Amino acid sequence: IRDKTGMSLSSRNSKFSNDQFKIFNVLGNKIKEHINLLKQNEINNLDQLKIELLQNNINKIDYLEIRNENNLEITKNYSEARLFIALYIGDIRIIDNFKLY
């Protein structure tokens, strides 16, 4: 189940403070925006997304990768790929993945 920004709902989300919940919503919107750009081939890497996330109070990014959903190899072919993320808002780890096709 996903919220309006496209982020998956999790019991961890109930641990957010009001400020962290606002960061979570910004995170969801930024990811959604970049997924649309990737799908339209308007960008071809995640560098700008990493910068924007770090500028919006994401404490640490464990990974932000595009991988083939069948073999999990890093890929630039989005026809069978997903964006995989793991990052922290405060001390709460957020993990998710998003289809790019």
mmCIF file of C-alpha atoms in Angstrom:
data_model
loop_
_atom_site.group_PDB
_atom_site.id
_atom_site.type_symbol
_atom_site.label_atom_id
_atom_site.label_comp_id
_atom_site.label_asym_id
_atom_site.label_seq_id
_atom_site.Cartn_x
_atom_site.Cartn_y
_atom_site.Cartn_z
ATOM 1 C CA ILE A 1 0.000 0.000 0.000
ATOM 2 C CA ARG A 2 1.365 3.408 -0.988
ATOM 3 C CA ASP A 3 0.557 6.938 0.089
ATOM 4 C CA LYS A 4 -0.308 9.813 -2.262
ATOM 5 C CA THR A 5 3.385 10.521 -2.970
ATOM 6 C CA GLY A 6 3.964 6.904 -3.994
ATOM 7 C CA MET A 7 5.940 5.867 -0.916
ATOM 8 C CA SER A 8 5.071 2.544 0.689
ATOM 9 C CA LEU A 9 3.274 2.724 3.995
ATOM 10 C CA SER A 10 5.058 1.096 6.907
ATOM 11 C CA SER A 11 4.698 0.812 10.654
ATOM 12 C CA ARG A 12 8.013 2.708 10.845
ATOM 13 C CA ASN A 13 6.232 5.781 9.526
ATOM 14 C CA SER A 14 4.261 6.025 12.786
ATOM 15 C CA LYS A 15 7.560 6.772 14.550
ATOM 16 C CA PHE A 16 8.042 10.027 12.618
ATOM 17 C CA SER A 17 7.851 13.355 14.368
ATOM 18 C CA ASN A 18 5.807 16.013 12.561
ATOM 19 C CA ASP A 19 9.003 17.433 11.020
ATOM 20 C CA GLN A 20 10.171 13.979 9.921
ATOM 21 C CA PHE A 21 6.782 13.281 8.352
ATOM 22 C CA LYS A 22 7.148 16.492 6.326
ATOM 23 C CA ILE A 23 10.602 15.331 5.197
ATOM 24 C CA PHE A 24 9.082 11.958 4.243
ATOM 25 C CA ASN A 25 6.491 13.702 2.063
ATOM 26 C CA VAL A 26 9.173 15.810 0.365
ATOM 27 C CA LEU A 27 11.177 12.618 -0.173
ATOM 28 C CA GLY A 28 8.221 10.929 -1.840
ATOM 29 C CA ASN A 29 7.584 13.870 -4.134
ATOM 30 C CA LYS A 30 11.271 14.151 -5.122
ATOM 31 C CA ILE A 31 11.470 10.446 -5.906
ATOM 32 C CA LYS A 32 8.216 10.567 -7.887
ATOM 33 C CA GLU A 33 9.515 13.552 -9.874
ATOM 34 C CA HIS A 34 12.809 11.820 -10.689
ATOM 35 C CA ILE A 35 11.088 8.553 -11.627
ATOM 36 C CA ASN A 36 8.995 10.465 -14.165
ATOM 37 C CA LEU A 37 12.160 12.079 -15.583
ATOM 38 C CA LEU A 38 13.863 8.677 -15.811
ATOM 39 C CA LYS A 39 10.833 7.162 -17.554
ATOM 40 C CA GLN A 40 10.843 10.004 -20.086
ATOM 41 C CA ASN A 41 14.615 9.662 -20.633
ATOM 42 C CA GLU A 42 15.101 13.278 -19.564
ATOM 43 C CA ILE A 43 17.816 12.240 -17.110
ATOM 44 C CA ASN A 44 20.056 9.186 -17.077
ATOM 45 C CA ASN A 45 21.541 9.099 -13.575
ATOM 46 C CA LEU A 46 20.641 9.667 -9.949
ATOM 47 C CA ASP A 47 23.224 12.303 -9.049
ATOM 48 C CA GLN A 48 20.732 15.187 -8.888
ATOM 49 C CA LEU A 49 18.301 13.141 -6.822
ATOM 50 C CA LYS A 50 21.057 12.325 -4.304
ATOM 51 C CA ILE A 51 21.939 16.011 -4.011
ATOM 52 C CA GLU A 52 18.308 17.043 -3.523
ATOM 53 C CA LEU A 53 17.687 14.375 -0.894
ATOM 54 C CA LEU A 54 20.736 15.345 1.118
ATOM 55 C CA GLN A 55 19.670 19.000 0.916
ATOM 56 C CA ASN A 56 16.251 18.034 2.313
ATOM 57 C CA ASN A 57 17.351 16.567 5.648
ATOM 58 C CA ILE A 58 18.010 12.999 4.586
ATOM 59 C CA ASN A 59 20.733 12.035 7.054
ATOM 60 C CA LYS A 60 22.314 9.157 5.196
ATOM 61 C CA ILE A 61 21.760 7.306 1.927
ATOM 62 C CA ASP A 62 22.730 3.619 2.064
ATOM 63 C CA TYR A 63 21.880 3.062 -1.582
ATOM 64 C CA LEU A 64 20.044 4.659 -4.465
ATOM 65 C CA GLU A 65 20.373 2.328 -7.445
ATOM 66 C CA ILE A 66 18.658 1.249 -10.618
ATOM 67 C CA ARG A 67 18.662 -2.518 -10.960
ATOM 68 C CA ASN A 68 17.138 -5.095 -13.279
ATOM 69 C CA GLU A 69 14.229 -6.572 -11.351
ATOM 70 C CA ASN A 70 14.935 -10.116 -12.579
ATOM 71 C CA ASN A 71 18.639 -10.503 -11.802
ATOM 72 C CA LEU A 72 19.237 -7.390 -9.613
ATOM 73 C CA GLU A 73 22.196 -6.264 -11.708
ATOM 74 C CA ILE A 74 22.759 -2.521 -12.001
ATOM 75 C CA THR A 75 21.356 -1.383 -15.336
ATOM 76 C CA LYS A 76 20.585 1.626 -17.491
ATOM 77 C CA ASN A 77 17.872 -0.266 -19.375
ATOM 78 C CA TYR A 78 14.671 0.709 -17.593
ATOM 79 C CA SER A 79 12.329 -1.700 -19.401
ATOM 80 C CA GLU A 80 12.573 -4.232 -16.545
ATOM 81 C CA ALA A 81 14.176 -2.069 -13.883
ATOM 82 C CA ARG A 82 13.405 -0.655 -10.485
ATOM 83 C CA LEU A 83 14.817 2.174 -8.428
ATOM 84 C CA PHE A 84 15.947 0.752 -5.087
ATOM 85 C CA ILE A 85 16.429 3.093 -2.139
ATOM 86 C CA ALA A 86 17.565 2.849 1.456
ATOM 87 C CA LEU A 87 18.062 6.027 3.457
ATOM 88 C CA TYR A 88 17.498 7.590 6.845
ATOM 89 C CA ILE A 89 15.197 10.262 8.138
ATOM 90 C CA GLY A 90 16.607 10.854 11.594
ATOM 91 C CA ASP A 91 17.326 7.367 12.884
ATOM 92 C CA ILE A 92 14.468 5.745 10.950
ATOM 93 C CA ARG A 93 15.586 3.703 7.939
ATOM 94 C CA ILE A 94 13.370 3.937 4.870
ATOM 95 C CA ILE A 95 13.607 1.209 2.235
ATOM 96 C CA ASP A 96 11.560 1.028 -0.939
ATOM 97 C CA ASN A 97 11.640 0.230 -4.635
ATOM 98 C CA PHE A 98 9.840 1.699 -7.612
ATOM 99 C CA LYS A 99 9.111 0.371 -11.098
ATOM 100 C CA LEU A 100 10.669 2.405 -13.888
ATOM 101 C CA TYR A 101 8.472 1.077 -16.698
#
